[in-house]
Amino acid sequence: MDKLINNDGFYGEFGGAYIPEMLYPNVKELQDNYIQIIESEDFAKEYKELLKNYVGRPTPLYYAKRLSEKYNTKIFLKREDLTHTGAHKINNTIGQILLAEKLGKKRIIAETGAGQHGVATATVCALKGLQCTVYMGEIDIKRQAPNVARMKMLGAEVIPASSGSRTLKDAVNEAIRAWINEPEDTYYLIGSVVGPHPYPDMVARLQAIISEEMKMQLKEQTGKENPNNIIACVGGGSNAAGAFFHYIKDKDVKLIAVEAAGKGINSGETAATTQIGTTGILHGSKTLLMQDEYGQVTEPYSISAGLDYPGIGPVHAYLFKDKRADFLNATDKEALDAAFELTELEGIIPALESAHALAALKKLNLKENETTIINLSGRGDKDLETYIKLL
Amino acid sequence: MNKIQQLFKNKKNILSVYFTAGYPELNDTATIIKELEKNNADLIEVGIPFSDPLADGPTIQDSSSIALKNGINPNLVFKQIQSIKNQTNIPLIIMAYLNQMIAFGEDNFLEECKKSNIQALIIPDLPISEYKKKYKKMFEEYNLSNIFLITPQTSNERILEIDELSDTFIYMVSSNSVTGTKKDIDNAQIQYFERIKNMNLKNPTLIGFGISNNKTFTEACKYANGAIIGSAFIKKISEKGELKDKISNFIKEIKN
């Protein structure tokens, strides 16, 4: 995946750094340093050490026997839900906090949707003793209360984003504005493969550990080099980027991204960006986004706060246009059904985001001899309030 | 020579005023432009409201979202400006975000600007590299100047590049912040203003962001060819009262 991007941060026509001059020094500093730092021996050693002993990696690749029986195929789950803090988001925050440290930054700001990235950021800030401020949409603060409490206990300040749709998009706007206003020792820790170059590439590289492990684990367990399919949900697209990363070149592997259809892609209440989006600029990169005829960004909707985003990472816009990945979508209802199904068959309560990936099983008609890995990006504790209503 | 270049040739202490089109009421654009001209503002920036204005602080954000709720869109802004084309002579700048221009169709957007007698554009999220690669030629075809921003953190080397690419004026962002945040001008800012002044750039400069009253306007004019006021003007016209009175009082207060 890192080979898809050019020196200016473009994946084909998507990506780049469309930022006001006020952000130029901050972004330039990162552009000039991120690869060198990430590829340094020092960094790699500490990153791998923390992923192992703090995060709990490698996460298991679990053969889901009863789920496989039900769909008459072979399904493996990549258990990102078992990481410390309960989602893949921590892979990225561990990496970026080390990078921030190397750049001498003292304060961290972040945005969060479902709160998973906020928690993962607050966690690594506690670990490193750095000051942490998290911007979160007012609406998300209400629907993800347990994560707000966790962030506060971890010492982070949670600032409500009260403009626009008051969800993830607006939290990103507020975080970017704060980054402009704050002094130079502030680092913006983005949680997905979105934002100006180098963030999409940097976050993808830090999530690549997911597919690095998948490759080894699948070989170990089945003798197979590659699965037939990899399925991951996409909001901004960081877990999908991590799950796809080392398979991009392997054309025999079908990459399947699942977006949140909300109440249906034509309902006006959706977050399925590739289905109704057009090319534009959001949060500093050129990508597909949901917008009206005048370029006003449309308010997205999904039951899942982590997928409730009107854009998509530029790398995914590229994979979509290039047809390297298939883009499906699942409605709120389909995701909820899939969450209950996994819980019943495997004793695993998935995050609502990951439930969208699981919902693809019903749409794919997988064959008996096919092997599929579903990236189970997070656990469902934070979504219990939603699930309880359906019990 | 465009009207803004002429203005800088003939005048010092230029007052440029930003307002959000469609605010406070949908059809206030024409009145605001005419009244600003009548009260001797020198230059006007018309902001086309955007849903996600990254470089703007709360005042301009709020005015933008109200204007959007009022039903403003770029077509309407151009119509409003064109309707008073023969009644005004004050030079106009359009401020918009790049996504708005792309969605409108870049050529259509520039064509409408030309028809509206717009002299220049401020597109805060249009990077220099992209401007050189794609937009410079287009803007020139329509006789539109691009106004670049510089900040206290912009390197001298980059400022010289911007000076080279500019032909109308350079927008000096007074501090590293979004619009409408700071109150007084501090020593660090003055050092920055002096540094730029001593660079003897070929283009004139206007200082913006944090210019809100007579004191900050006068201070800014010591170091630049004038200043730009946005958030403070929006706040003023948000108050109760007759729009015309608020505008004339505001300009009097600034120019003292």
XYZ file of C-alpha atoms in Angstrom:
647
model
C 0.000 0.000 0.000
C 2.903 2.361 0.743
C 3.973 1.865 -2.872
C 0.690 3.300 -4.164
C 1.464 6.785 -2.934
C 3.675 9.297 -4.768
C 6.048 11.854 -3.246
C 3.358 14.520 -3.009
C 1.073 12.212 -1.090
C -1.269 11.268 -3.919
C -2.848 7.873 -4.546
C -3.693 8.439 -8.199
C -5.816 11.572 -8.157
C -6.635 11.276 -4.430
C -4.780 12.562 -1.388
C -2.421 15.532 -1.239
C -2.280 18.239 1.409
C -4.923 20.946 0.879
C -4.246 22.987 3.961
C -4.290 26.642 4.922
C -0.887 28.307 5.215
C -1.286 28.370 9.019
C -0.867 24.583 9.046
C 1.958 24.412 6.549
C 4.879 24.274 9.023
C 3.174 21.585 11.147
C 2.372 19.397 8.183
C 5.708 19.974 6.464
C 7.564 18.920 9.599
C 5.691 15.619 9.546
C 6.092 15.120 5.796
C 9.834 15.602 6.104
C 10.311 13.300 9.072
C 7.724 10.539 9.327
C 9.290 7.894 7.091
C 12.743 8.367 8.492
C 11.439 8.062 12.060
C 9.103 5.117 11.409
C 11.834 3.238 9.580
C 14.507 3.932 12.194
C 15.756 1.013 14.287
C 15.034 2.886 17.516
C 11.421 3.465 16.649
C 10.808 -0.019 15.289
C 12.204 -1.586 18.426
C 10.098 0.433 20.854
C 6.975 0.189 18.681
C 7.186 -3.597 18.412
C 7.987 -3.938 22.107
C 4.958 -1.885 23.149
C 2.688 -3.672 20.683
C 3.752 -6.976 22.206
C 3.806 -6.275 25.921
C 1.411 -3.346 26.279
C -1.135 -3.818 23.506
C -1.084 -7.614 23.591
C -0.043 -8.410 20.041
C -0.069 -10.493 18.024
C -3.834 -10.648 18.211
C -5.206 -14.120 17.453
C -6.400 -15.194 14.046
C -9.362 -17.250 15.156
C -11.124 -19.873 13.058
C -14.803 -19.198 13.705
C -16.120 -22.746 13.483
C -19.811 -22.265 14.096
C -20.001 -19.116 11.988
C -18.197 -21.011 9.195
C -20.665 -23.879 9.463
C -23.585 -21.514 9.210
C -22.287 -19.956 5.994
C -20.793 -23.204 4.735
C -17.369 -21.686 4.174
C -14.152 -20.997 6.105
C -14.156 -17.839 8.166
C -11.305 -16.508 10.266
C -11.609 -13.524 12.559
C -8.641 -11.234 13.117
C -9.177 -10.404 16.762
C -8.316 -6.692 16.991
C -11.069 -6.555 19.600
C -8.654 -8.263 22.011
C -6.090 -5.452 21.994
C -5.635 -3.182 24.992
C -8.444 -0.578 24.879
C -10.519 -2.874 22.678
C -9.930 -1.845 19.092
C -7.288 -1.606 16.392
C -6.987 2.142 17.039
C -4.205 1.594 19.582
C -1.769 0.302 16.908
C -1.769 3.753 15.400
C -1.711 5.766 18.621
C 1.288 3.823 19.959
C 3.153 4.585 16.742
C 2.204 8.247 16.565
C 2.944 8.935 20.227
C 6.478 7.617 19.716
C 6.785 9.830 16.657
C 5.473 12.834 18.592
C 8.027 12.146 21.289
C 10.853 11.975 18.764
C 9.701 15.348 17.377
C 9.834 16.790 20.898
C 6.092 17.485 21.177
C 4.567 18.087 24.592
C 0.845 18.250 23.970
C -1.408 15.932 22.037
C -4.728 16.734 20.424
C -7.008 14.223 18.749
C -10.494 13.836 17.333
C -12.753 10.916 18.016
C -16.030 9.521 16.699
C -16.991 6.392 18.619
C -14.449 7.305 21.254
C -12.172 4.370 20.483
C -9.477 6.572 19.007
C -9.955 9.069 21.829
C -9.505 6.336 24.414
C -6.501 4.920 22.558
C -4.962 8.407 22.423
C -5.697 9.191 26.079
C -4.149 5.827 26.951
C -0.837 6.428 25.199
C -0.714 9.983 26.594
C -1.071 8.561 30.114
C 1.616 6.030 29.243
C 3.989 8.793 28.150
C 2.909 11.477 30.593
C 1.774 13.879 27.886
C -1.107 16.350 28.068
C -4.102 15.185 26.025
C -7.111 17.005 24.576
C -9.761 15.113 22.619
C -12.374 16.772 20.401
C -15.615 14.839 20.127
C -18.955 15.686 18.518
C -21.646 16.666 20.990
C -23.926 13.940 19.666
C -21.204 11.294 19.952
C -20.477 12.357 23.524
C -24.045 11.396 24.339
C -24.158 8.095 22.467
C -20.705 6.894 23.567
C -20.816 7.869 27.238
C -18.660 4.978 28.558
C -15.765 5.996 26.314
C -16.065 9.615 27.439
C -15.742 8.440 31.029
C -12.710 6.313 30.131
C -10.969 9.242 28.445
C -11.573 11.420 31.487
C -10.270 8.755 33.872
C -7.187 8.502 31.668
C -6.605 12.199 32.243
C -7.739 13.605 28.905
C -9.782 16.724 28.495
C -12.799 16.051 26.263
C -13.988 19.113 24.352
C -17.390 18.948 22.635
C -17.519 19.892 18.959
C -20.745 21.817 18.694
C -20.605 23.034 15.077
C -22.192 21.432 12.009
C -23.532 17.916 12.460
C -21.792 17.637 15.856
C -20.221 14.284 14.977
C -16.832 13.017 13.774
C -16.476 15.423 10.827
C -16.886 18.394 13.134
C -14.563 16.915 15.734
C -11.884 16.771 13.000
C -12.582 20.421 12.056
C -12.231 21.483 15.689
C -9.039 19.474 16.159
C -7.506 21.037 13.041
C -8.463 24.535 14.240
C -6.952 23.766 17.628
C -3.793 22.598 15.868
C -3.606 25.976 14.118
C -4.139 27.881 17.375
C -1.937 25.856 19.696
C 1.785 26.444 20.050
C 4.364 24.573 17.986
C 4.896 21.849 20.571
C 1.402 20.469 19.915
C 0.997 17.274 17.934
C -2.232 16.328 16.156
C -2.736 12.584 16.452
C -5.207 11.653 13.682
C -7.073 8.391 14.149
C -7.714 7.284 10.602
C -6.250 7.241 7.095
C -7.670 10.713 6.478
C -6.348 14.273 6.640
C -3.510 15.937 4.730
C -0.478 13.959 3.564
C 1.357 12.326 5.368
C -1.401 11.178 7.726
C -3.139 8.699 5.395
C 0.147 6.969 4.611
C 1.480 7.204 8.140
C -1.651 5.730 9.726
C -1.808 2.971 7.095
C 1.818 2.034 7.839
C 1.101 1.923 11.566
C -1.968 -0.280 11.039
C -0.116 -2.556 8.604
C 0.807 -4.795 11.544
C -2.713 -6.282 11.174
C -2.066 -7.796 7.744
C 1.565 -8.547 8.585
C 0.315 -10.851 11.329
C -2.531 -12.247 9.208
C -0.041 -13.427 6.587
C 2.047 -15.336 9.103
C -0.857 -16.695 11.100
C -2.833 -17.982 8.137
C 0.245 -19.756 6.802
C 0.916 -21.259 10.209
C -2.632 -22.447 10.730
C -3.643 -23.561 7.252
C -0.478 -23.728 5.186
C -2.087 -21.253 2.792
C -0.224 -18.171 1.602
C -3.307 -16.084 1.121
C -7.002 -16.083 1.925
C -9.538 -15.678 -0.881
C -11.197 -12.707 0.770
C -10.500 -10.076 3.382
C -13.427 -8.125 4.756
C -13.192 -4.925 6.777
C -15.543 -2.088 7.619
C -14.719 1.417 6.371
C -15.529 4.771 7.920
C -12.333 6.730 7.342
C -10.799 3.339 6.750
C -7.874 2.713 9.099
C -8.647 -0.871 10.041
C -9.337 -1.721 6.404
C -6.068 -0.061 5.371
C -4.237 -2.177 7.957
C -6.004 -5.376 6.922
C -5.428 -4.760 3.187
C -1.900 -3.316 3.424
C 0.242 -6.375 2.707
C -2.256 -7.902 0.273
C -2.554 -5.034 -2.203
C -0.073 -6.628 -4.583
C -1.605 -10.110 -4.226
C -4.261 -9.871 -6.896
C -5.660 -13.305 -5.964
C -6.941 -11.832 -2.691
C -10.292 -10.117 -2.947
C -10.411 -7.040 -0.758
C -13.883 -6.225 0.481
C -14.665 -2.938 2.184
C -18.016 -2.497 3.907
C -19.459 0.966 4.410
C -22.320 1.972 6.669
C -25.529 2.331 4.660
C -27.339 3.739 7.695
C -31.033 3.543 6.885
C -30.285 2.711 3.240
C -28.013 4.314 0.662
C -30.851 6.297 -0.890
C -32.573 7.188 2.364
C -30.742 10.474 2.884
C -29.457 8.966 6.129
C -26.319 7.101 5.203
C -22.537 7.110 5.425
C -21.867 4.982 2.315
C -19.474 7.480 0.750
C -18.427 5.532 -2.341
C -22.063 4.954 -3.276
C -23.283 8.522 -3.207
C -20.089 10.555 -2.902
C -18.195 12.588 -5.493
C -14.622 13.848 -5.673
C -13.862 16.805 -3.474
C -11.694 18.064 -0.652
C -12.323 17.313 2.973
C -9.977 17.703 5.949
C -7.023 18.490 3.739
C -7.173 15.698 1.200
C -8.809 15.110 -2.142
C -11.085 12.128 -1.862
C -14.633 10.891 -2.344
C -17.078 12.652 -0.095
C -20.766 13.165 0.417
C -21.638 16.681 -0.713
C -24.336 18.697 -2.406
C -24.112 20.402 -5.809
C -22.319 23.382 -4.255
C -19.689 21.351 -2.429
C -21.288 21.693 0.997
C -20.428 18.556 2.915
C -23.520 16.485 3.674
C -24.203 15.285 7.176
C -23.664 11.541 7.310
C -25.645 9.065 9.349
C -24.918 5.651 10.786
C -25.938 3.863 13.965
C -22.210 3.356 14.410
C -20.416 6.498 15.543
C -17.110 5.198 14.182
C -18.460 4.961 10.626
C -20.420 8.196 10.731
C -18.082 10.115 8.415
C -18.939 11.859 5.102
C -15.602 11.067 3.457
C -13.270 8.134 3.089
C -9.488 7.873 3.252
C -7.889 8.787 -0.106
C -6.308 5.352 -0.361
C -9.783 3.797 -0.305
C -11.112 6.285 -2.850
C -8.234 5.065 -5.018
C -8.894 1.353 -4.360
C -12.557 1.958 -5.208
C -11.923 3.840 -8.455
C -9.175 1.415 -9.440
C -11.546 -1.489 -8.647
C -8.822 -3.135 -6.543
C -11.310 -3.402 -3.667
C -15.020 -4.198 -3.753
C -17.181 -1.808 -1.811
C -20.302 -3.205 -0.158
C -22.488 -1.616 2.448
C -24.647 -2.724 5.346
C -27.613 -0.983 6.927
C -28.014 -0.361 10.653
C -30.363 -3.318 10.844
C -28.055 -5.676 8.965
C -25.173 -4.694 11.231
C -27.236 -5.244 14.369
C -28.356 -8.674 13.131
C -24.752 -9.590 12.376
C -23.653 -8.477 15.843
C -26.229 -10.696 17.516
C -25.390 -13.580 15.220
C -21.696 -13.484 16.102
C -22.503 -13.200 19.785
C -24.817 -16.194 19.632
C -22.559 -18.424 17.515
C -19.116 -17.529 18.813
C -19.547 -15.780 22.137
C -17.969 -12.604 20.838
C -19.749 -9.255 21.120
C -18.387 -7.117 18.271
C -18.297 -3.336 18.014
C -21.078 -1.926 15.830
C -18.425 -0.842 13.331
C -17.042 -4.374 12.977
C -20.588 -5.739 12.790
C -20.872 -4.003 9.402
C -17.997 -6.164 8.126
C -19.717 -9.267 9.489
C -22.952 -8.278 7.755
C -21.201 -8.741 4.405
C -21.342 -12.532 4.915
C -25.002 -12.559 3.921
C -24.230 -10.696 0.692
C -21.287 -12.678 -0.584
C -22.405 -16.230 -1.206
C -19.020 -17.632 -0.209
C -18.057 -21.081 -1.442
C -17.243 -24.021 0.801
C -13.557 -24.092 -0.086
C -13.059 -20.338 0.139
C -11.113 -18.831 3.035
C -12.164 -15.450 4.311
C -10.611 -13.263 6.992
C -12.876 -10.728 8.634
C -11.109 -7.981 10.512
C -12.923 -7.796 13.821
C -11.737 -4.276 14.479
C -13.214 -3.732 17.934
C -15.240 -5.100 20.794
C -18.825 -4.189 21.577
C -18.635 -3.019 25.197
C -19.084 0.600 24.149
C -22.220 -0.293 22.180
C -24.037 -2.156 24.934
C -26.562 0.620 25.346
C -27.631 0.152 21.723
C -27.600 -3.630 21.958
C -29.527 -3.740 25.254
C -32.477 -1.988 23.642
C -32.868 -4.987 21.349
C -32.695 -7.694 24.021
C -3.536 47.189 -13.728
C -6.451 45.850 -11.691
C -8.515 48.005 -9.346
C -6.762 46.689 -6.239
C -3.321 47.414 -7.661
C -4.498 50.961 -8.424
C -5.843 51.299 -4.921
C -2.480 50.378 -3.388
C -0.730 52.813 -5.719
C -2.882 55.710 -4.632
C -3.643 55.063 -1.011
C -2.225 54.207 2.406
C -3.928 52.704 5.441
C -6.269 50.584 3.407
C -9.267 49.167 5.182
C -10.485 45.883 3.783
C -13.662 44.418 5.227
C -14.727 40.776 5.080
C -18.343 39.725 5.321
C -20.183 36.449 4.912
C -22.630 36.543 2.012
C -26.197 35.683 3.011
C -25.742 36.948 6.568
C -27.493 38.242 8.626
C -30.256 37.986 5.998
C -30.141 36.165 2.676
C -30.340 39.316 0.546
C -28.129 41.680 2.564
C -25.146 41.284 0.223
C -25.959 44.257 -2.015
C -26.739 46.560 0.917
C -23.541 45.630 2.730
C -21.368 46.266 -0.327
C -23.028 49.602 -1.109
C -22.898 50.814 2.489
C -19.261 49.793 2.923
C -18.381 51.739 -0.200
C -20.438 54.744 0.882
C -18.643 54.774 4.252
C -15.209 54.700 2.640
C -14.077 51.162 3.167
C -11.424 50.566 0.498
C -11.754 46.941 -0.365
C -14.298 44.176 0.273
C -13.904 40.439 0.695
C -17.111 38.560 0.053
C -17.074 35.170 1.765
C -19.087 32.420 0.134
C -20.208 30.308 3.107
C -18.841 26.778 3.398
C -20.020 23.933 5.599
C -16.520 23.159 6.874
C -14.504 26.394 7.087
C -11.237 25.063 8.549
C -9.404 28.362 8.758
C -12.232 30.230 10.449
C -13.011 30.793 14.100
C -16.436 30.608 15.757
C -17.764 34.021 14.582
C -17.324 33.348 10.864
C -18.334 29.693 11.300
C -21.600 30.736 12.918
C -22.333 33.394 10.319
C -21.621 30.814 7.601
C -23.972 28.224 9.002
C -26.736 30.799 9.444
C -26.186 32.047 5.886
C -26.409 28.469 4.604
C -29.632 27.981 6.523
C -30.879 31.220 4.959
C -30.396 29.481 1.618
C -27.254 31.117 0.265
C -25.276 29.428 -2.504
C -22.554 30.602 -4.909
C -25.004 31.197 -7.782
C -27.005 33.520 -5.605
C -23.901 35.351 -4.346
C -22.791 36.010 -7.917
C -26.287 37.207 -8.836
C -26.415 39.528 -5.842
C -23.056 41.053 -6.761
C -23.940 41.336 -10.451
C -27.190 43.121 -9.598
C -25.244 46.152 -8.279
C -22.378 46.021 -10.755
C -23.259 49.403 -12.215
C -23.894 51.060 -8.868
C -20.554 50.350 -7.192
C -16.893 50.781 -7.934
C -15.218 49.373 -4.828
C -12.867 46.472 -5.650
C -14.113 43.054 -4.628
C -12.426 39.827 -3.608
C -14.149 36.468 -3.313
C -13.204 34.183 -0.478
C -14.178 30.529 -0.778
C -12.750 27.118 0.005
C -11.316 25.001 -2.775
C -14.040 22.364 -2.586
C -16.659 24.977 -3.436
C -14.796 26.009 -6.552
C -14.306 22.393 -7.640
C -17.983 21.525 -7.082
C -19.111 24.599 -9.051
C -16.754 23.706 -11.864
C -13.544 25.731 -11.804
C -14.091 27.421 -15.171
C -17.705 28.275 -14.349
C -16.645 29.680 -11.016
C -13.958 31.876 -12.543
C -16.294 32.953 -15.341
C -18.889 34.073 -12.770
C -16.189 35.933 -10.844
C -15.214 37.740 -13.999
C -18.830 38.636 -14.771
C -19.164 39.963 -11.225
C -16.137 42.281 -11.594
C -14.207 40.329 -8.984
C -10.525 41.278 -8.909
C -8.992 38.546 -6.822
C -9.593 35.311 -4.938
C -8.646 34.052 -1.513
C -8.825 30.265 -1.352
C -7.278 29.465 2.032
C -6.837 25.745 1.428
C -5.331 26.052 -2.050
C -1.673 25.119 -1.587
C 1.069 26.935 -3.517
C 2.149 23.726 -5.262
C -1.358 23.064 -6.580
C -1.747 26.710 -7.600
C 1.399 26.570 -9.683
C 0.525 23.201 -11.185
C -3.062 23.841 -12.130
C -4.690 27.123 -11.170
C -2.218 29.877 -12.025
C -2.949 29.630 -15.744
C -6.704 29.437 -15.198
C -6.789 32.458 -12.896
C -4.716 34.471 -15.361
C -7.074 33.617 -18.203
C -9.893 35.251 -16.265
C -7.736 38.173 -15.059
C -8.085 37.100 -11.474
C -5.300 37.452 -8.941
C -4.680 34.903 -6.242
C -4.076 36.249 -2.758
C -1.686 34.128 -0.696
C -1.506 34.042 3.071
C 1.670 34.185 5.104
C 1.965 33.615 8.854
C 4.599 34.266 11.546
C 5.877 30.754 10.872
C 6.244 31.104 7.118
C 9.939 30.951 6.239
C 11.604 33.859 4.425
C 12.335 31.571 1.516
C 8.663 30.706 1.184
C 7.641 34.356 1.568
C 9.918 35.263 -1.324
C 8.319 32.515 -3.418
C 4.859 33.841 -2.530
C 5.976 37.384 -3.358
C 7.113 36.148 -6.743
C 3.776 34.412 -7.406
C 1.673 37.362 -6.230
C 0.789 40.519 -8.137
C -1.812 42.276 -6.020
C -1.094 42.018 -2.302
C -0.004 39.507 0.321
C -2.342 38.660 3.171
C -0.344 38.687 6.402
C -2.023 36.520 9.006
C -1.154 38.372 12.206
C -0.673 35.361 14.452
C -0.825 31.632 14.100
C -4.526 31.230 14.649
C -7.897 30.880 12.997
C -9.922 34.058 12.330
C -11.293 36.157 15.144
C -9.229 34.836 18.041
C -6.775 37.434 19.375
C -7.409 40.791 20.993
C -4.225 42.867 21.238
C -1.077 42.961 19.166
C 1.893 41.700 21.180
C 5.666 42.071 20.839
C 6.193 38.811 18.995
C 3.701 39.972 16.368
C 5.395 43.342 16.026
C 8.719 41.609 15.477
C 7.089 39.581 12.728
C 5.515 42.679 11.150
C 8.910 44.389 11.182
C 10.643 41.376 9.731
C 8.240 41.378 6.776
C 8.463 45.154 6.363
C 12.248 44.911 6.185
C 12.068 42.279 3.498
C 10.956 45.025 1.067
C 8.669 42.737 -0.868
C 7.525 43.796 -4.317
C 3.891 43.353 -3.278
C 2.021 45.443 -0.728
C 0.742 43.703 2.399
C -2.466 43.749 4.387
C -2.574 42.437 7.936
C -5.552 40.339 8.949
C -6.779 38.065 11.772
C -7.183 39.758 15.133
C -7.745 43.277 13.748
C -10.894 44.390 15.529
C -10.842 48.078 16.471
C -9.217 51.442 15.859
C -6.223 50.570 18.031
C -5.312 47.337 16.276
C -6.104 48.818 12.850
C -3.832 51.809 13.445
C -1.073 49.580 14.793
C -1.287 47.269 11.769
C -1.134 50.241 9.389
C 2.261 51.183 10.797
C 3.763 48.005 9.392
C 1.655 47.232 6.335
C -0.368 48.973 3.645
C -3.500 48.419 5.658
C -5.532 45.792 7.408
C -8.393 43.375 6.991
C -11.275 43.120 9.415
C -13.668 40.172 9.386
C -14.944 38.703 12.631
C -15.293 42.083 14.361
C -17.435 43.343 11.480
C -19.612 40.205 11.567
C -20.071 40.681 15.312
C -21.080 44.296 14.761
C -23.722 43.535 12.135
C -25.069 40.733 14.340
C -26.129 43.314 16.910
C -29.626 44.771 17.011
C -30.377 47.807 14.886
C -30.517 49.064 11.332
C -27.899 47.412 9.087
C -26.915 50.720 7.444
C -26.318 52.417 10.795
C -24.277 49.539 12.127
C -22.038 49.598 9.064
C -21.460 53.353 9.139
C -20.823 53.321 12.899
C -18.389 50.459 12.537
C -16.305 52.109 9.835
C -16.269 55.424 11.712
C -15.080 53.647 14.828
C -12.257 51.871 12.974
C -11.090 54.884 11.005
C -11.781 57.271 13.867
